[in-house]
Short mmCIF file of C-alpha atoms and ligand atoms in Angstrom, two decimals:
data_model
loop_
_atom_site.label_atom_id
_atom_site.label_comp_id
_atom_site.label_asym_id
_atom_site.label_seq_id
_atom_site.Cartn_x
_atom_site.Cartn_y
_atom_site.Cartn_z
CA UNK Z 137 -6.29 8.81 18.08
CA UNK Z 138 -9.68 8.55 16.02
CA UNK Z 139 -11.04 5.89 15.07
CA UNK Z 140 -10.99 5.67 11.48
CA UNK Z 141 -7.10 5.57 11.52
CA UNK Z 142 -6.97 2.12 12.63
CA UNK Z 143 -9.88 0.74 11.11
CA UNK Z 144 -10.72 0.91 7.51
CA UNK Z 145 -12.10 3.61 7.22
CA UNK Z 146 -14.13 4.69 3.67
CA UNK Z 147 -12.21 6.83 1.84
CA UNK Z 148 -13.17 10.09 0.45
CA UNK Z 149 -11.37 12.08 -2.40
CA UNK Z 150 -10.22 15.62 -1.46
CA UNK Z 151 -7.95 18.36 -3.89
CA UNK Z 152 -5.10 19.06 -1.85
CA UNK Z 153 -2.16 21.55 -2.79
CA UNK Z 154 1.40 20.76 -3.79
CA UNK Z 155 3.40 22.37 -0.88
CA UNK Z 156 6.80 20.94 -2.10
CA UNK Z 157 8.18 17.98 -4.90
CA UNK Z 158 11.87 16.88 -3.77
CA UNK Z 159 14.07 14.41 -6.04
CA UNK Z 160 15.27 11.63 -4.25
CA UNK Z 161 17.18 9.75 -7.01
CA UNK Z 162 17.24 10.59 -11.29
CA UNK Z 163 13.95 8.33 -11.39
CA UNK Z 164 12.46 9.29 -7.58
CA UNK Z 165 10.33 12.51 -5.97
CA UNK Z 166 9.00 13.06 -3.00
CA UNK Z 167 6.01 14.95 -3.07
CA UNK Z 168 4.56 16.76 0.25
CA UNK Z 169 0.94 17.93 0.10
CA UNK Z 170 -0.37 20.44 2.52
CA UNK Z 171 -3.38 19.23 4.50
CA UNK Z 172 -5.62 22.39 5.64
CA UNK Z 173 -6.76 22.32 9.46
CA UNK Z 174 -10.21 21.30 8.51
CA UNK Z 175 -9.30 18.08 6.73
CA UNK Z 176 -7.06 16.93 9.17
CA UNK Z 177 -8.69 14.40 10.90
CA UNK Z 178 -9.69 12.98 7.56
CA UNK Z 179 -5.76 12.44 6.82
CA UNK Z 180 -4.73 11.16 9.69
CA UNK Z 181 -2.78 8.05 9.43
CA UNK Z 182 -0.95 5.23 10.93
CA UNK Z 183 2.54 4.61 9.71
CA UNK Z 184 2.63 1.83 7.10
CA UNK Z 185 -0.78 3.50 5.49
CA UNK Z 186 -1.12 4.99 1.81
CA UNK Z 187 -2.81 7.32 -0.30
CA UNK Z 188 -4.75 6.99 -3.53
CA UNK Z 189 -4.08 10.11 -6.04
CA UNK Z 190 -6.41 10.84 -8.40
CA UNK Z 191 -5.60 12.60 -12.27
CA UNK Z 192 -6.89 12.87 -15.64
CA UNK Z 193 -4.03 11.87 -17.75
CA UNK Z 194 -3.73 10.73 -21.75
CA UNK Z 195 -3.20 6.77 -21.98
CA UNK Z 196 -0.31 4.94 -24.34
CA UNK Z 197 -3.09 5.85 -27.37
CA UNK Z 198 -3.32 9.40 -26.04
CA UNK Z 199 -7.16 9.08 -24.67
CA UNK Z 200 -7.28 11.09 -21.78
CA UNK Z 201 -8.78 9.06 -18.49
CA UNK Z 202 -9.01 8.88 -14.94
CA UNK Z 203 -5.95 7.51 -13.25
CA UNK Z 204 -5.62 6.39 -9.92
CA UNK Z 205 -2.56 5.13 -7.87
CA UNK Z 206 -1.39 4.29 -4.80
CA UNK Z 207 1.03 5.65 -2.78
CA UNK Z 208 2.38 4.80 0.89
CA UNK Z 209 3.22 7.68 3.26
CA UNK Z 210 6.79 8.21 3.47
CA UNK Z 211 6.97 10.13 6.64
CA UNK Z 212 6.19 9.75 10.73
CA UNK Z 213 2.44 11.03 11.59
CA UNK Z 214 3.21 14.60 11.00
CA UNK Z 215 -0.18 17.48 11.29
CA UNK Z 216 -0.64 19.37 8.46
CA UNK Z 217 0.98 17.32 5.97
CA UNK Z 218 1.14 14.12 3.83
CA UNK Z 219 3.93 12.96 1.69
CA UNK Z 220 4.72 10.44 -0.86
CA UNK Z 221 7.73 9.45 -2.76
CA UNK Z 222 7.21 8.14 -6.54
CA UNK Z 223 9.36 5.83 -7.83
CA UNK Z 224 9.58 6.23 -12.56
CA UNK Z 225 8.07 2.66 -13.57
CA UNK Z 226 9.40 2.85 -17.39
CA UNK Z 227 6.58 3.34 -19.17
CA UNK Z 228 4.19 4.09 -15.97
CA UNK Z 229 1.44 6.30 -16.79
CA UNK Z 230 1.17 8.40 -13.74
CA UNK Z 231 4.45 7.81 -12.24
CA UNK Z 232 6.06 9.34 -15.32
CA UNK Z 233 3.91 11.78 -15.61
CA UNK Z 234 4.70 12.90 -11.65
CA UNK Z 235 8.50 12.83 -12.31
CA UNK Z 236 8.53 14.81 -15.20
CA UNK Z 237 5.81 17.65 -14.76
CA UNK Z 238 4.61 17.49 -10.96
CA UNK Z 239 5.98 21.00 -8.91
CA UNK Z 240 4.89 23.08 -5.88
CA UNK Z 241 1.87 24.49 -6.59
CA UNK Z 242 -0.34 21.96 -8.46
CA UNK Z 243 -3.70 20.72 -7.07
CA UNK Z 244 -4.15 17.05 -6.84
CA UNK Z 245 -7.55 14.62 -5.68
CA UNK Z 246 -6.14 12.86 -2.75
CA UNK Z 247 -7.75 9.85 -0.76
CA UNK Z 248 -7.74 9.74 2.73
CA UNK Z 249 -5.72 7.45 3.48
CA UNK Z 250 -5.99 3.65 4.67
CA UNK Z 251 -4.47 0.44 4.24
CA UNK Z 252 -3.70 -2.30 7.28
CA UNK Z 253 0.34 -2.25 6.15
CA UNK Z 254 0.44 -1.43 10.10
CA UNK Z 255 1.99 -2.76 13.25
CA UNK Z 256 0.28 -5.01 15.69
CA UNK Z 257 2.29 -3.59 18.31
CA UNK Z 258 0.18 -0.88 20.39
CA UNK Z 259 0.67 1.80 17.03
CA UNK Z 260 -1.95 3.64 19.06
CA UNK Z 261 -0.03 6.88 17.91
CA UNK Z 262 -1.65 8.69 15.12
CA UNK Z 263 -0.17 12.30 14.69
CA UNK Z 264 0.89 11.38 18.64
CA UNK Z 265 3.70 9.09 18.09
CA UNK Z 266 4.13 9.46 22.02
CA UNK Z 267 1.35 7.39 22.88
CA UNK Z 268 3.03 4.27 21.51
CA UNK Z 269 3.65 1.50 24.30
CA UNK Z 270 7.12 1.80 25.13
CA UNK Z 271 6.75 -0.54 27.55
CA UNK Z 272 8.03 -3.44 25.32
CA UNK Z 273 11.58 -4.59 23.68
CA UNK Z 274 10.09 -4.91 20.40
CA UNK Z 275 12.60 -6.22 17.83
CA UNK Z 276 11.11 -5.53 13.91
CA UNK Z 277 12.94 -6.07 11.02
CA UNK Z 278 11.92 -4.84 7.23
CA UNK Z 279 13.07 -6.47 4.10
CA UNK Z 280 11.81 -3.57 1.23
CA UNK Z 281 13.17 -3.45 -2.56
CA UNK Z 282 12.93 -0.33 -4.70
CA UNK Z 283 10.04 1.72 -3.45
CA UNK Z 284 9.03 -0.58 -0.83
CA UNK Z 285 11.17 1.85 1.43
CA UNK Z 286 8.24 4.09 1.74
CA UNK Z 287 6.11 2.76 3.91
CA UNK Z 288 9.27 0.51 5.93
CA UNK Z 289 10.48 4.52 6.05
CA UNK Z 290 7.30 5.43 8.41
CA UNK Z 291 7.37 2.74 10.47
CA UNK Z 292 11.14 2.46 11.43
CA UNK Z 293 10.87 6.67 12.31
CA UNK Z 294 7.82 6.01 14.13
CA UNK Z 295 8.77 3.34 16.41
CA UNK Z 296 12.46 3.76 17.19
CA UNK Z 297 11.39 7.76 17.76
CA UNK Z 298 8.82 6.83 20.36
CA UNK Z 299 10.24 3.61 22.13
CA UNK Z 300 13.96 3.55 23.22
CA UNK Z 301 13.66 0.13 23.85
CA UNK Z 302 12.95 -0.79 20.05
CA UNK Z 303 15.30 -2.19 17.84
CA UNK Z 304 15.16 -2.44 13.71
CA UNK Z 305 16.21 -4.04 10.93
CA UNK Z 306 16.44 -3.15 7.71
CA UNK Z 307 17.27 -5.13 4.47
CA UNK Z 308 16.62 -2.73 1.22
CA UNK Z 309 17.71 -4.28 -1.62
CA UNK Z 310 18.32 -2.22 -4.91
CA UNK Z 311 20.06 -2.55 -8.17
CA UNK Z 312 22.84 0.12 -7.56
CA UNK Z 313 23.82 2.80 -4.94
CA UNK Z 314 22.11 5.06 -7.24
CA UNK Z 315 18.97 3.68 -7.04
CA UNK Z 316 18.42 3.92 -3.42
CA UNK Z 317 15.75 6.17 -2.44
CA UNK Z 318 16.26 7.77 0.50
CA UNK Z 319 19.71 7.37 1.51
CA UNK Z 320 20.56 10.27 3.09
CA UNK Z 321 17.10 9.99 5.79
CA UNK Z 322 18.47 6.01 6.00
CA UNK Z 323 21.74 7.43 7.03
CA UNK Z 324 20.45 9.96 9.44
CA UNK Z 325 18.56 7.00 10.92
CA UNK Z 326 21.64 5.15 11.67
CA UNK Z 327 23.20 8.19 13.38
CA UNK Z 328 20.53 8.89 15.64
CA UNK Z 329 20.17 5.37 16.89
CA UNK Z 330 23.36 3.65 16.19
CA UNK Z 331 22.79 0.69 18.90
CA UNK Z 332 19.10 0.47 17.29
CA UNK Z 333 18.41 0.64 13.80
CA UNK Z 334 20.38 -1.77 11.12
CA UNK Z 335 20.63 -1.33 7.81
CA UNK Z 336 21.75 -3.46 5.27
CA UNK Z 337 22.02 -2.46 1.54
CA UNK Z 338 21.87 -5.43 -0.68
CA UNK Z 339 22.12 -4.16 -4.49
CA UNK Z 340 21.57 -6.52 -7.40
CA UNK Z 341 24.12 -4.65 -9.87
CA UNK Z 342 26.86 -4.18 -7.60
CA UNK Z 343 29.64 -5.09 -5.80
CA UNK Z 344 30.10 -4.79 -2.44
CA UNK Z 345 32.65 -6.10 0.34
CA UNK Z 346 30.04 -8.95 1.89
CA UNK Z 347 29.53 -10.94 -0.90
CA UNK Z 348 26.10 -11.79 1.09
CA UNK Z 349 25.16 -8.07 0.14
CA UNK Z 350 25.77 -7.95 -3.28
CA UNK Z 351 23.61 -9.67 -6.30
CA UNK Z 352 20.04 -10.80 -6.22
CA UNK Z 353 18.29 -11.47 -3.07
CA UNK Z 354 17.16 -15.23 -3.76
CA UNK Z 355 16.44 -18.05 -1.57
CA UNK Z 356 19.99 -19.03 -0.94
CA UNK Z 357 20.74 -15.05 -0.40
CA UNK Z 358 17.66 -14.61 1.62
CA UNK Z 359 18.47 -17.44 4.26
CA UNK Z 360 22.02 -16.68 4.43
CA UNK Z 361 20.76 -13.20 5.40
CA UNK Z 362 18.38 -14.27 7.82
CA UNK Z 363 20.94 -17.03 9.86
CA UNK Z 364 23.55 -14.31 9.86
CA UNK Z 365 22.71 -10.87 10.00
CA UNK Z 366 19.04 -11.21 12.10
CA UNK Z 367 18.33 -13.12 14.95
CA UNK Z 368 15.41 -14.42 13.23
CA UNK Z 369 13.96 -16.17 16.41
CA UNK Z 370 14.11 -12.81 18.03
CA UNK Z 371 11.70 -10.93 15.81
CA UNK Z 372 8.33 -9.41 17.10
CA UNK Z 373 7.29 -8.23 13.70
CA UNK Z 374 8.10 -8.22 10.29
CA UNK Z 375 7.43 -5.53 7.55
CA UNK Z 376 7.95 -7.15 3.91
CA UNK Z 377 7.36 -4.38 0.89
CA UNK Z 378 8.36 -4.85 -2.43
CA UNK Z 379 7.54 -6.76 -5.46
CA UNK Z 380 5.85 -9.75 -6.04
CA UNK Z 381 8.06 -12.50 -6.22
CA UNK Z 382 9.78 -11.03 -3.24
CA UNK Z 383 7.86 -10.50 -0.79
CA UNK Z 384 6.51 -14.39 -1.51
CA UNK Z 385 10.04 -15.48 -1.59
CA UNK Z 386 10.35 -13.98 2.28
CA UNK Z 387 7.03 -15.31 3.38
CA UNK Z 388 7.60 -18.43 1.72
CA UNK Z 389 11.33 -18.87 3.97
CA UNK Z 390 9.62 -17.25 6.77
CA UNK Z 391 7.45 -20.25 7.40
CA UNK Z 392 10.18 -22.65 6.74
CA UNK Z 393 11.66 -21.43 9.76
CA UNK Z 394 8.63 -21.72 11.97
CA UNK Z 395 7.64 -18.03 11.76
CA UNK Z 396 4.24 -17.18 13.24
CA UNK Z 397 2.58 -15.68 10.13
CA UNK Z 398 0.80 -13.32 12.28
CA UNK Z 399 4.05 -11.72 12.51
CA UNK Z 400 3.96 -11.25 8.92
CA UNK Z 401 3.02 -7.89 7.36
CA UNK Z 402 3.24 -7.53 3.61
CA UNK Z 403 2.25 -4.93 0.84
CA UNK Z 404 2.57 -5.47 -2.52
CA UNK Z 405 2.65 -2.88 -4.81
CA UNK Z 406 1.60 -4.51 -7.72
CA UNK Z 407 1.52 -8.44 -8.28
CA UNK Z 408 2.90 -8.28 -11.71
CA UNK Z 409 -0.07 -8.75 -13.72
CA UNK Z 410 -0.88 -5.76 -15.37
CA UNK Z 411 -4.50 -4.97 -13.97
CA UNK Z 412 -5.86 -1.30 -15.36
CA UNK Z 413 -8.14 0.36 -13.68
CA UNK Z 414 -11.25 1.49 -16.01
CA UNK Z 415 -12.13 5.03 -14.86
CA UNK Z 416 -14.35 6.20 -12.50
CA UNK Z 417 -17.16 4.56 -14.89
CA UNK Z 418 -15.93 0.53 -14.83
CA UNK Z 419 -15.68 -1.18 -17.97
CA UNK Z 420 -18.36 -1.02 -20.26
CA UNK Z 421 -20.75 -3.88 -20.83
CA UNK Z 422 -23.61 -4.66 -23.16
CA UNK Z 423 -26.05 -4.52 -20.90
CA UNK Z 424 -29.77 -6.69 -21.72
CA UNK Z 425 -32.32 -6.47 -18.73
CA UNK Z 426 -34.80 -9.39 -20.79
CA UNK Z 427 -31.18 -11.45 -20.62
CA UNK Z 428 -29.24 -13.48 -17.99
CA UNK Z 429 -28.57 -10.66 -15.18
CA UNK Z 430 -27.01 -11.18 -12.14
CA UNK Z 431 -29.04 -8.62 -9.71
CA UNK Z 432 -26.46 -6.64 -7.31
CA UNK Z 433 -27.54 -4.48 -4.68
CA UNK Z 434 -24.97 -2.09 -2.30
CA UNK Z 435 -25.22 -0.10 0.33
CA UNK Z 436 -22.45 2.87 0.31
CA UNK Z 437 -22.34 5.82 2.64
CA UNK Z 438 -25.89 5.08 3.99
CA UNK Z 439 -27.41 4.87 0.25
CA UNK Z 440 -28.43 2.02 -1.29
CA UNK Z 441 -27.75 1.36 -4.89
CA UNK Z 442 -28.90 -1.79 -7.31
CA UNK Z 443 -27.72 -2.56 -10.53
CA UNK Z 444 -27.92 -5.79 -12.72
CA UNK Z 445 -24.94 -7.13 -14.20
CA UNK Z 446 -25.54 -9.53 -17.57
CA UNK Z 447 -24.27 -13.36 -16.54
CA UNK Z 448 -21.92 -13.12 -19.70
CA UNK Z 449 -19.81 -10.16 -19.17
CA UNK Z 450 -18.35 -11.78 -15.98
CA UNK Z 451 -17.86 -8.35 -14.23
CA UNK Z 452 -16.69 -7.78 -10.78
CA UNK Z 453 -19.17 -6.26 -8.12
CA UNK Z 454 -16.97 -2.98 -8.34
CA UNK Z 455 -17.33 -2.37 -11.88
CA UNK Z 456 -21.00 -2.89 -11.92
CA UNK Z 457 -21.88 -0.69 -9.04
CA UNK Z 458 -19.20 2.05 -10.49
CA UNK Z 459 -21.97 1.80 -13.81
CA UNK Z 460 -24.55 3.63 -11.30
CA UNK Z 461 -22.42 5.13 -8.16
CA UNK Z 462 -19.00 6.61 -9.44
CA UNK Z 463 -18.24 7.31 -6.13
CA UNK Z 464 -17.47 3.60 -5.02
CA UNK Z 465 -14.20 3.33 -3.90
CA UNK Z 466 -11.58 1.31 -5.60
CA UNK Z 467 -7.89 2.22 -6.34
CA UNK Z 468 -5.93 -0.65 -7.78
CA UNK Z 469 -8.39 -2.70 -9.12
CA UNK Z 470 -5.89 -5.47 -8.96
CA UNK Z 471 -6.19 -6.99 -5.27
CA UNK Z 472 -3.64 -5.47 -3.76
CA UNK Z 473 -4.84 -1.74 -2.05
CA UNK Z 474 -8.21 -2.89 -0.28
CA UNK Z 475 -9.54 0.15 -0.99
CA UNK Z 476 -13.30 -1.26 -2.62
CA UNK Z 477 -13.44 -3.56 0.38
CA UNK Z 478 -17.02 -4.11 1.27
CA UNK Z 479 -19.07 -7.15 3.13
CA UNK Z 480 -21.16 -9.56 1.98
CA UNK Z 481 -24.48 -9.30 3.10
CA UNK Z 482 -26.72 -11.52 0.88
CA UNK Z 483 -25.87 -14.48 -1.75
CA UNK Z 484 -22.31 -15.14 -2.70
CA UNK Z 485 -19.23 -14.53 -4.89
CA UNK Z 486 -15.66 -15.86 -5.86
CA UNK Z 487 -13.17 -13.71 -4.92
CA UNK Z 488 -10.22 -13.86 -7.93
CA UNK Z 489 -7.33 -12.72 -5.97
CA UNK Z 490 -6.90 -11.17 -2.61
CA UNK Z 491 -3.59 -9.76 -1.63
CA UNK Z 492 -5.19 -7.04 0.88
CA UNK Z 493 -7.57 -8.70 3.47
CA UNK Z 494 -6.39 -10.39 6.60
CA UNK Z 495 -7.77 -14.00 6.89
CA UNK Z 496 -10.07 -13.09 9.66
CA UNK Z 497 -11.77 -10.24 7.43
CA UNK Z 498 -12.55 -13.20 5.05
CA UNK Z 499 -13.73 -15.10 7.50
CA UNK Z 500 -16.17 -12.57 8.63
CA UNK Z 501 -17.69 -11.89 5.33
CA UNK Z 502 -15.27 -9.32 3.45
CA UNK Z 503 -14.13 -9.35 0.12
CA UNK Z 504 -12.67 -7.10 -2.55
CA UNK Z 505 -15.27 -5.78 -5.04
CA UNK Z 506 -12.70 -5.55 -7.70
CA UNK Z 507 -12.00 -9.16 -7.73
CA UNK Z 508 -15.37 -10.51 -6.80
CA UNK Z 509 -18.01 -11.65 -9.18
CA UNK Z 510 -21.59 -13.11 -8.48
CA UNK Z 511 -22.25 -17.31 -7.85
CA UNK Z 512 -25.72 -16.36 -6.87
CA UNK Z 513 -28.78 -14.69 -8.99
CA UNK Z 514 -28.73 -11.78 -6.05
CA UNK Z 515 -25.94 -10.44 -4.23
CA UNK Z 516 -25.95 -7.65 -1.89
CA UNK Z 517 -22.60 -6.09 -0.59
CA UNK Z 518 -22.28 -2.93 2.17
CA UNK Z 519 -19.41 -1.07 1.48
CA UNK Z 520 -20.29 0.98 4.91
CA UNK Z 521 -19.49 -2.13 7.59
C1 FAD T 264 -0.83 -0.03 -1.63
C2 FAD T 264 0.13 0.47 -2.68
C3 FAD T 264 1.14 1.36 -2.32
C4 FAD T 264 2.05 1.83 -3.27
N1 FAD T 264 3.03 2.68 -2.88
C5 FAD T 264 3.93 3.13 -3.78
C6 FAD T 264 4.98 4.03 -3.38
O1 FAD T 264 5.09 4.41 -2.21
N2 FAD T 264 5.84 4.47 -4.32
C7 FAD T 264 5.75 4.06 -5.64
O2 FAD T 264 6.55 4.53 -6.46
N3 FAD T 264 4.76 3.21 -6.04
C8 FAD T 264 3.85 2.76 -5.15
N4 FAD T 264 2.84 1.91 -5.55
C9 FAD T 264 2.72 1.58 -7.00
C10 FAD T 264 1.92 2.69 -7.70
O3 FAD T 264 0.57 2.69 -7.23
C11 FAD T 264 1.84 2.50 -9.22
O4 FAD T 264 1.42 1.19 -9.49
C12 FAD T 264 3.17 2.77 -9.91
O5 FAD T 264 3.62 4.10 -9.63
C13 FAD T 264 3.04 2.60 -11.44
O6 FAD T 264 2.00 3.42 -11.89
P1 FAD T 264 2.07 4.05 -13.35
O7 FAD T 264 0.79 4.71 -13.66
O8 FAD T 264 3.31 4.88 -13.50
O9 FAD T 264 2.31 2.78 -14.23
P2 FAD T 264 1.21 1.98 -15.09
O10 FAD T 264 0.78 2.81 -16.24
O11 FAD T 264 0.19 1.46 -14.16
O12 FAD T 264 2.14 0.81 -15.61
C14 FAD T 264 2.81 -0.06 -14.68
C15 FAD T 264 3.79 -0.95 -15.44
O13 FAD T 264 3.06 -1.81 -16.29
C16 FAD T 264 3.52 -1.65 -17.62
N5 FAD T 264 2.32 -1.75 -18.47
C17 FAD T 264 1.38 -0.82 -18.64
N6 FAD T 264 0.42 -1.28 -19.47
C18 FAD T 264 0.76 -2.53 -19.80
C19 FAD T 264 0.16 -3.54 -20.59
N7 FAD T 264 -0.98 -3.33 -21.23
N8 FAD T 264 0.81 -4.73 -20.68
C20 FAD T 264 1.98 -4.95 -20.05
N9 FAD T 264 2.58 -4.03 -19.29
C21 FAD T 264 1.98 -2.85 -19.16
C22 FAD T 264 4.20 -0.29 -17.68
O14 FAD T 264 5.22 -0.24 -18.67
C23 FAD T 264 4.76 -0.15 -16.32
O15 FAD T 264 6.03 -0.78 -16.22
C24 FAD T 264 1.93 1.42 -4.62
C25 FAD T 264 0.89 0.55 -5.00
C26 FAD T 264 0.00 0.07 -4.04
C27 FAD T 264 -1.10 -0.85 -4.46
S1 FES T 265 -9.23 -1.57 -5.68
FE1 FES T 265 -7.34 -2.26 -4.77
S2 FES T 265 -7.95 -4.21 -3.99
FE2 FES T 265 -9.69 -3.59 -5.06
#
């Protein structure tokens, strides 16, 4: 294992090749990317982890710009190779754009990847799934919608591959049969470990025998589900991806039954609001140095950067650093990745919305740049610790 699977690491852009694009469903791909020898210890990953891709695409108003999304790792630890699956939001920039035109053969930027969408449970196996504990009985169970599969996908082939002693759960809810990404790997799950893995279609649109499996997942649905199909009591960990209201709906029922929220993994995919990105150069901003200026200063990869940020534009710490370092990391810019985490290391900030840091990161001085602006005349950050 190295190190900078577990931890959050600082990710670094690299162009990898196309080695294969797969359709999953009419609106679906999976996309593998072959990772040469040399960078492999830069993409090794934990199951439950994502990647950032990186493109120069036209916007709605056809003005060509940096895009950058996120996508979870679909697959076990596997040397050599990384893929993705990408799910056709209607009238998604770059997920349109990769349905229609990505094939073998193309050259993407790809970010090493990170994110703490990971098990607390001894996932000591990067690219050596054996080294799990399998020790334990561990009971997880997944609730994922739409795309959410992909990461759930990792984690469920990791840990019932290397522990025969772990059971999982899986509710995927979808709007119809044909929506359902992966269904054939889901399957194949089932048949390998029929007295271990459960799965349990729920799809908005259609019907099917169990009327507890058919229409919307909402709070009546959800607790139904959760007093008769899981032994909710029994459950070591819990892996909720999907949207928004969701994934807050589960947490929210979770806690009503006495869950330990440190049980509790979530990853949101997007929280709704649409949050764009600006490029690899932030948002302008008028900038007056005989003005109001808040004074920033970073450190990132060893080098230290300052650059003042005028009291009226109310910009985050991200997009003024990105004015003089285009190089600082950031993905979603809307909360959710944690990919321009940094620490505090001087004055203070207000953090908008935070969707990605564990409670004991906060508490020991992290924030994310992107939603963070300045309450103090000087602020330093360290996007190194
Ligand atoms: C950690 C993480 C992991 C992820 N993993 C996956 C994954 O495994 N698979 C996957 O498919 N996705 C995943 N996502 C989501 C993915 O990153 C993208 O957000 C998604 O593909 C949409 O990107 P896009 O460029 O196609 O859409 P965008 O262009 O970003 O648009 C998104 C939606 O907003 C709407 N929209 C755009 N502009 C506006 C506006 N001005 N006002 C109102 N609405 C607007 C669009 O119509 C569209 O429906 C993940 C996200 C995160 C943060
Ligand atoms: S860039 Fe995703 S949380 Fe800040």
């Amino acid at each position: 294992m190295t190190e900078t699977a577990t931890s959050r690491r600082r990710a670094a852009f690299h162009t990898l090749d196309v080695a294969e694009v797969r359709r999953l469903t009419a609106d679906a791909i999976e996309v593998t990317f072959a990772v040469p020898e040399a960078l492999e210890g830069e993409f090794d990953y934990l199951p439950g982890q994502y990647v950032a891709l990186r493109k120069e695409l036209p916007d709605a108003e056809g003005k060509v710009q940096e895009i950058r999304r996120s996508y979870s790792i679909c697959a076990e630890p596997t040397p050599g190779e990384i893929r993705v699956a990408i799910k056709r939001d209607l009238g998604g920039i770059f997920s349109t754009w990769a349905n229609e035109e990505l094939a073998a053969g193309a050259k993407i930027d790809v970010m090493s990847p990170t994110g703490a969408f990971i098990s607390k449970h001894q996932m000591t196996g990067l690219n050596h799934p054996e080294l799990i504990d399998t020790d334990t009985e561990d009971t997880f169970v997944a609730v994922a919608a739409g795309s959410g599969i992909t990461p759930v996908l990792a984690i469920a082939r990791t840990v019932l591959a290397a522990n025969e002693n772990t059971r999982f759960d899986l509710i995927y809810a979808n709007r119809a049969a044909m929506d359902v990404m992966f269904l054939e790997e889901l399957a194949d799950l089932k048949d390998r470990y029929p007295s271990r893995f459960a799965l349990h279609h729920v799809l908005s649109r259609e019907q099917r025998i169990s009327p507890l499996l058919s229409g919307r997942i909402d709070a009546e649905k959800l607790t139904a589900l959760l007093e008769n199909v899981i032994r909710t009591d029994q459950v070591d960990e819990w892996f909720l991806c999907g949207p928004f209201e969701l994934v807050q709906l589960v947490r929210d029922t979770l806690t009503g039954k006495d869950v330990d929220p440190e049980r509790v993994r979530f990853e949101l995919f997007t929280t709704g609001k649409p949050t764009r990105p600006e490029g690899h150069v932030g948002r302008p901003v008028q900038a007056d140095d005989d003005g109001d200026n808040f004074e920033i200063e970073f450190r990132l990869d060893g080098l230290s950067g300052e650059v003042k940020s005028p009291v009226a534009a109310n910009e985050t710490i991200l997009n003024a650093a990105l004015r003089v370092r285009p190089d600082v990391p950031f993905a979603c810019a809307g909360g959710v990745c944690g990919t321009c985490r940094a620490k505090i290391t001087g004055g203070d900030v207000k953090m908008a919305e935070n969707y990605a840091l564990e409670e004991d990161e906060v508490d020991s001085g992290y924030i994310l740049t992107c939603q963070s602006r300045p309450t103090t005349d000087r602020v330093s950050v360290d996007f190194d610790a």
